[in-house]
Short mmCIF file of C-alpha atoms in Angstrom, two decimals:
data_model
loop_
_atom_site.label_atom_id
_atom_site.label_comp_id
_atom_site.label_asym_id
_atom_site.label_seq_id
_atom_site.Cartn_x
_atom_site.Cartn_y
_atom_site.Cartn_z
CA UNK A 1 -0.65 -17.31 -20.75
CA UNK A 2 -2.34 -17.82 -17.39
CA UNK A 3 -2.74 -14.15 -16.51
CA UNK A 4 -2.88 -14.45 -12.76
CA UNK A 5 0.02 -16.88 -12.53
CA UNK A 6 2.12 -14.57 -14.72
CA UNK A 7 1.33 -11.62 -12.46
CA UNK A 8 2.16 -13.53 -9.28
CA UNK A 9 5.44 -14.94 -10.61
CA UNK A 10 6.62 -11.65 -12.09
CA UNK A 11 5.70 -9.65 -8.99
CA UNK A 12 7.31 -12.07 -6.55
CA UNK A 13 10.67 -11.79 -8.31
CA UNK A 14 10.85 -8.25 -6.96
CA UNK A 15 9.39 -8.85 -3.51
CA UNK A 16 5.83 -7.93 -4.45
CA UNK A 17 4.44 -10.89 -2.56
CA UNK A 18 0.82 -9.84 -1.99
CA UNK A 19 -1.44 -10.28 -5.01
CA UNK A 20 -5.17 -10.85 -5.38
CA UNK A 21 -7.84 -10.28 -8.00
CA UNK A 22 -11.53 -9.41 -7.79
CA UNK A 23 -14.28 -8.66 -10.32
CA UNK A 24 -14.43 -4.92 -10.99
CA UNK A 25 -18.09 -4.61 -10.00
CA UNK A 26 -17.28 -5.77 -6.46
CA UNK A 27 -15.22 -2.62 -6.04
CA UNK A 28 -17.39 -0.30 -8.13
CA UNK A 29 -20.52 -0.76 -6.02
CA UNK A 30 -18.77 0.50 -2.87
CA UNK A 31 -16.22 2.98 -4.25
CA UNK A 32 -16.83 6.72 -4.12
CA UNK A 33 -17.47 8.20 -7.59
CA UNK A 34 -14.05 9.87 -7.74
CA UNK A 35 -12.29 6.52 -7.24
CA UNK A 36 -14.20 4.25 -9.61
CA UNK A 37 -12.52 2.36 -12.43
CA UNK A 38 -15.21 3.00 -15.04
CA UNK A 39 -13.83 6.39 -16.03
CA UNK A 40 -10.32 4.97 -16.36
CA UNK A 41 -11.10 1.74 -18.20
CA UNK A 42 -14.74 1.21 -19.25
CA UNK A 43 -13.85 -2.32 -20.41
CA UNK A 44 -12.44 -3.29 -17.02
CA UNK A 45 -13.77 -6.60 -15.74
CA UNK A 46 -11.19 -7.38 -13.06
CA UNK A 47 -8.86 -5.54 -10.72
CA UNK A 48 -5.60 -7.14 -9.65
CA UNK A 49 -4.11 -5.63 -6.49
CA UNK A 50 -0.33 -5.86 -6.12
CA UNK A 51 1.54 -5.13 -2.90
CA UNK A 52 4.30 -6.21 -0.59
CA UNK A 53 4.54 -7.58 2.91
CA UNK A 54 7.73 -7.39 4.95
CA UNK A 55 11.06 -6.26 3.57
CA UNK A 56 11.52 -8.20 0.30
CA UNK A 57 10.45 -5.32 -1.95
CA UNK A 58 12.74 -2.88 -0.15
CA UNK A 59 15.66 -5.27 -0.59
CA UNK A 60 14.90 -5.53 -4.32
CA UNK A 61 14.78 -1.74 -4.47
CA UNK A 62 18.15 -1.39 -2.72
CA UNK A 63 19.69 -3.88 -5.15
CA UNK A 64 18.36 -1.81 -8.04
CA UNK A 65 19.73 1.38 -6.49
CA UNK A 66 23.16 -0.21 -6.05
CA UNK A 67 23.19 -1.26 -9.71
CA UNK A 68 21.96 2.10 -11.02
CA UNK A 69 24.06 5.01 -9.67
CA UNK A 70 22.03 8.17 -9.18
CA UNK A 71 18.69 6.39 -8.89
CA UNK A 72 18.24 7.17 -5.19
CA UNK A 73 18.74 10.88 -5.89
CA UNK A 74 15.54 10.97 -7.94
CA UNK A 75 12.61 12.85 -6.45
CA UNK A 76 10.63 9.64 -5.91
CA UNK A 77 13.03 6.72 -6.33
CA UNK A 78 10.83 3.99 -4.83
CA UNK A 79 7.79 5.05 -6.85
CA UNK A 80 9.90 5.12 -10.01
CA UNK A 81 11.20 1.63 -9.25
CA UNK A 82 7.63 0.44 -8.74
CA UNK A 83 6.56 1.79 -12.13
CA UNK A 84 9.58 0.23 -13.82
CA UNK A 85 8.88 -3.21 -12.38
CA UNK A 86 5.13 -3.15 -12.98
CA UNK A 87 5.21 -1.70 -16.49
CA UNK A 88 8.15 -3.72 -17.84
CA UNK A 89 7.83 -7.04 -16.04
CA UNK A 90 4.06 -7.37 -15.64
CA UNK A 91 2.03 -5.05 -17.87
CA UNK A 92 4.03 -5.26 -21.10
CA UNK A 93 3.83 -9.08 -21.45
CA UNK A 94 0.09 -8.98 -20.71
CA UNK A 95 -0.51 -6.35 -23.37
CA UNK A 96 1.65 -8.30 -25.83
CA UNK A 97 -0.72 -11.24 -25.34
CA UNK A 98 -3.61 -9.09 -26.55
CA UNK A 99 -5.14 -8.33 -23.16
CA UNK A 100 -6.13 -4.78 -22.26
CA UNK A 101 -4.24 -3.89 -19.10
CA UNK A 102 -3.92 -0.50 -17.41
CA UNK A 103 -1.79 0.04 -14.31
CA UNK A 104 -2.97 2.51 -11.67
CA UNK A 105 -0.74 3.61 -8.79
CA UNK A 106 -1.35 5.12 -5.33
CA UNK A 107 1.11 7.91 -6.13
CA UNK A 108 1.71 10.49 -8.82
CA UNK A 109 -0.81 12.67 -10.61
CA UNK A 110 -2.70 10.05 -12.62
CA UNK A 111 -6.11 8.47 -11.95
CA UNK A 112 -6.65 7.30 -8.40
CA UNK A 113 -8.31 4.32 -6.74
CA UNK A 114 -9.00 3.69 -3.06
CA UNK A 115 -6.19 1.22 -2.41
CA UNK A 116 -7.06 0.54 1.22
CA UNK A 117 -10.62 -0.32 0.23
CA UNK A 118 -9.35 -2.43 -2.67
CA UNK A 119 -6.94 -4.35 -0.42
CA UNK A 120 -9.69 -5.22 2.04
CA UNK A 121 -12.16 -6.24 -0.67
CA UNK A 122 -9.46 -8.39 -2.27
CA UNK A 123 -8.73 -10.23 0.98
CA UNK A 124 -5.22 -8.88 1.38
CA UNK A 125 -5.74 -6.85 4.56
CA UNK A 126 -8.14 -5.75 7.25
CA UNK A 127 -8.78 -2.44 9.03
CA UNK A 128 -6.91 -1.18 12.06
CA UNK A 129 -7.09 1.71 14.51
CA UNK A 130 -3.63 3.03 13.56
CA UNK A 131 -4.61 4.36 10.14
CA UNK A 132 -3.11 1.59 8.02
CA UNK A 133 -4.51 -1.76 6.95
CA UNK A 134 -3.02 -4.90 8.48
CA UNK A 135 -2.32 -8.46 7.34
CA UNK A 136 -2.62 -11.68 9.42
CA UNK A 137 1.07 -12.54 8.85
CA UNK A 138 2.77 -9.24 7.98
CA UNK A 139 0.76 -7.08 10.37
CA UNK A 140 1.05 -3.36 9.51
CA UNK A 141 4.19 -3.96 7.44
CA UNK A 142 2.43 -4.00 4.10
CA UNK A 143 1.95 -1.55 1.25
CA UNK A 144 -0.05 -1.66 -1.95
CA UNK A 145 1.92 -0.53 -4.96
CA UNK A 146 -0.30 -0.95 -8.01
CA UNK A 147 -3.64 -2.12 -9.37
CA UNK A 148 -4.08 -3.64 -12.81
CA UNK A 149 -7.34 -3.04 -14.66
CA UNK A 150 -7.98 -5.97 -17.01
CA UNK A 151 -10.62 -6.68 -19.63
CA UNK A 152 -10.68 -10.34 -18.53
CA UNK A 153 -12.53 -11.67 -15.51
CA UNK A 154 -10.46 -13.07 -12.65
CA UNK A 155 -11.70 -13.80 -9.13
CA UNK A 156 -8.78 -14.84 -6.93
CA UNK A 157 -9.15 -13.14 -3.54
CA UNK A 158 -6.67 -13.49 -0.72
CA UNK A 159 -7.26 -15.24 2.60
CA UNK A 160 -7.81 -12.13 4.76
CA UNK A 161 -11.46 -11.52 3.87
CA UNK A 162 -13.16 -10.30 7.05
CA UNK A 163 -9.90 -9.90 8.98
CA UNK A 164 -10.53 -7.31 11.72
CA UNK A 165 -8.10 -7.80 14.62
CA UNK A 166 -8.35 -4.62 16.68
CA UNK A 167 -11.70 -5.26 18.44
CA UNK A 168 -10.37 -8.49 19.94
CA UNK A 169 -6.79 -7.37 20.57
CA UNK A 170 -5.98 -7.86 24.26
CA UNK A 171 -3.12 -5.36 24.47
CA UNK A 172 -3.69 -2.49 22.00
CA UNK A 173 -0.13 -1.43 22.74
CA UNK A 174 -0.34 0.97 19.81
CA UNK A 175 -2.50 3.35 21.86
CA UNK A 176 0.03 4.02 24.62
CA UNK A 177 2.91 4.02 22.13
CA UNK A 178 1.61 7.04 20.22
CA UNK A 179 3.26 10.19 21.68
CA UNK A 180 0.56 12.38 20.16
CA UNK A 181 -2.29 10.41 21.76
CA UNK A 182 -3.70 10.15 18.24
CA UNK A 183 -4.77 6.50 18.47
CA UNK A 184 -7.76 5.27 20.44
CA UNK A 185 -10.33 2.51 20.46
CA UNK A 186 -12.86 2.38 18.95
CA UNK A 187 -12.39 5.82 17.36
CA UNK A 188 -9.13 4.91 15.62
CA UNK A 189 -6.57 7.29 14.15
CA UNK A 190 -7.06 11.01 14.86
CA UNK A 191 -5.54 12.49 11.70
CA UNK A 192 -5.55 16.18 12.75
CA UNK A 193 -3.94 15.37 16.10
CA UNK A 194 -1.27 13.20 14.46
CA UNK A 195 -0.60 15.81 11.80
CA UNK A 196 -0.32 18.68 14.27
CA UNK A 197 2.19 16.73 16.37
CA UNK A 198 4.35 15.76 13.43
CA UNK A 199 4.25 19.15 11.72
CA UNK A 200 5.98 20.55 14.80
CA UNK A 201 8.92 18.25 13.98
CA UNK A 202 8.79 16.29 17.21
CA UNK A 203 11.81 13.96 17.17
CA UNK A 204 9.82 11.06 18.63
CA UNK A 205 8.04 10.64 15.28
CA UNK A 206 10.84 11.67 12.94
CA UNK A 207 11.92 8.28 11.65
CA UNK A 208 9.05 5.92 12.48
CA UNK A 209 5.44 5.68 13.55
CA UNK A 210 5.63 4.45 17.13
CA UNK A 211 2.07 3.13 17.10
CA UNK A 212 2.79 1.06 14.01
CA UNK A 213 5.98 -0.34 15.53
CA UNK A 214 4.07 -1.28 18.69
CA UNK A 215 1.43 -3.31 16.84
CA UNK A 216 1.49 -6.92 18.05
CA UNK A 217 0.93 -8.28 14.54
CA UNK A 218 3.88 -9.27 12.36
CA UNK A 219 6.78 -8.10 14.57
CA UNK A 220 9.25 -10.28 12.66
CA UNK A 221 8.20 -8.62 9.39
CA UNK A 222 8.89 -5.07 10.55
CA UNK A 223 10.56 -2.78 8.05
CA UNK A 224 14.25 -2.08 8.58
CA UNK A 225 15.23 1.23 10.15
CA UNK A 226 16.26 2.75 6.83
CA UNK A 227 12.96 1.80 5.20
CA UNK A 228 10.98 3.12 8.17
CA UNK A 229 12.83 6.44 7.97
CA UNK A 230 12.36 6.68 4.20
CA UNK A 231 8.59 6.29 4.38
CA UNK A 232 8.19 8.41 7.51
CA UNK A 233 10.12 11.38 6.16
CA UNK A 234 8.26 11.33 2.85
CA UNK A 235 4.92 11.09 4.62
CA UNK A 236 5.93 14.10 6.73
CA UNK A 237 6.76 16.05 3.58
CA UNK A 238 3.29 15.34 2.19
CA UNK A 239 1.68 16.27 5.51
CA UNK A 240 3.48 19.61 5.54
CA UNK A 241 2.46 20.36 1.95
CA UNK A 242 -1.16 19.63 2.79
CA UNK A 243 -1.08 21.42 6.15
CA UNK A 244 0.34 24.68 4.82
CA UNK A 245 -1.95 24.55 1.80
CA UNK A 246 -5.08 24.58 3.98
CA UNK A 247 -3.76 27.05 6.56
#
């Protein structure tokens, strides 16, 4: 089995069309202690980052929901779908081939990695001033769903190494689009200002991030309205939990 080819093919079947791999030490030397892979998998030699750009993954999710009544009523239906795809279609065949493989996710209560840092190191995205990483083709319409820790060495980075579009952007339309004035250059995303605005349930941010929508990168890859609303409302729920916890 060619490990990387298996991962790419299996992931793409479900719209997970962003995949890259880097040696574990490339991440370990820059990661904060709480986010290192050594404590999770001491044998880890490579990290494979799996994500999606555009709407293919959401369409695969909606197909799954239509075929499985009651799935969307779960507490975290998209996260559960992610786990199902990754564990069954990708991880299980790798483990059956005798390779140690541990999946880590950016959600849930398990071990955590810095997925934004991983995505940039792996050449799948670059930084932006709107608080999310961006891709040369998909713009801000990307998400990273899982990382595989392998005991085999693979070095297959993506093509976005060094991608940093905001300093040379001629419009920065995201700044004026933010109703909370929480985006600026070069400071970037003002998290407290954004959070305070959204906690007050302002309707202008209820179903989408206006700054993200205004980004000039990847307009044709923008999430559909129902996907935008799904992510935005769940992010608001997390913001409220955090906000009232620290108050």
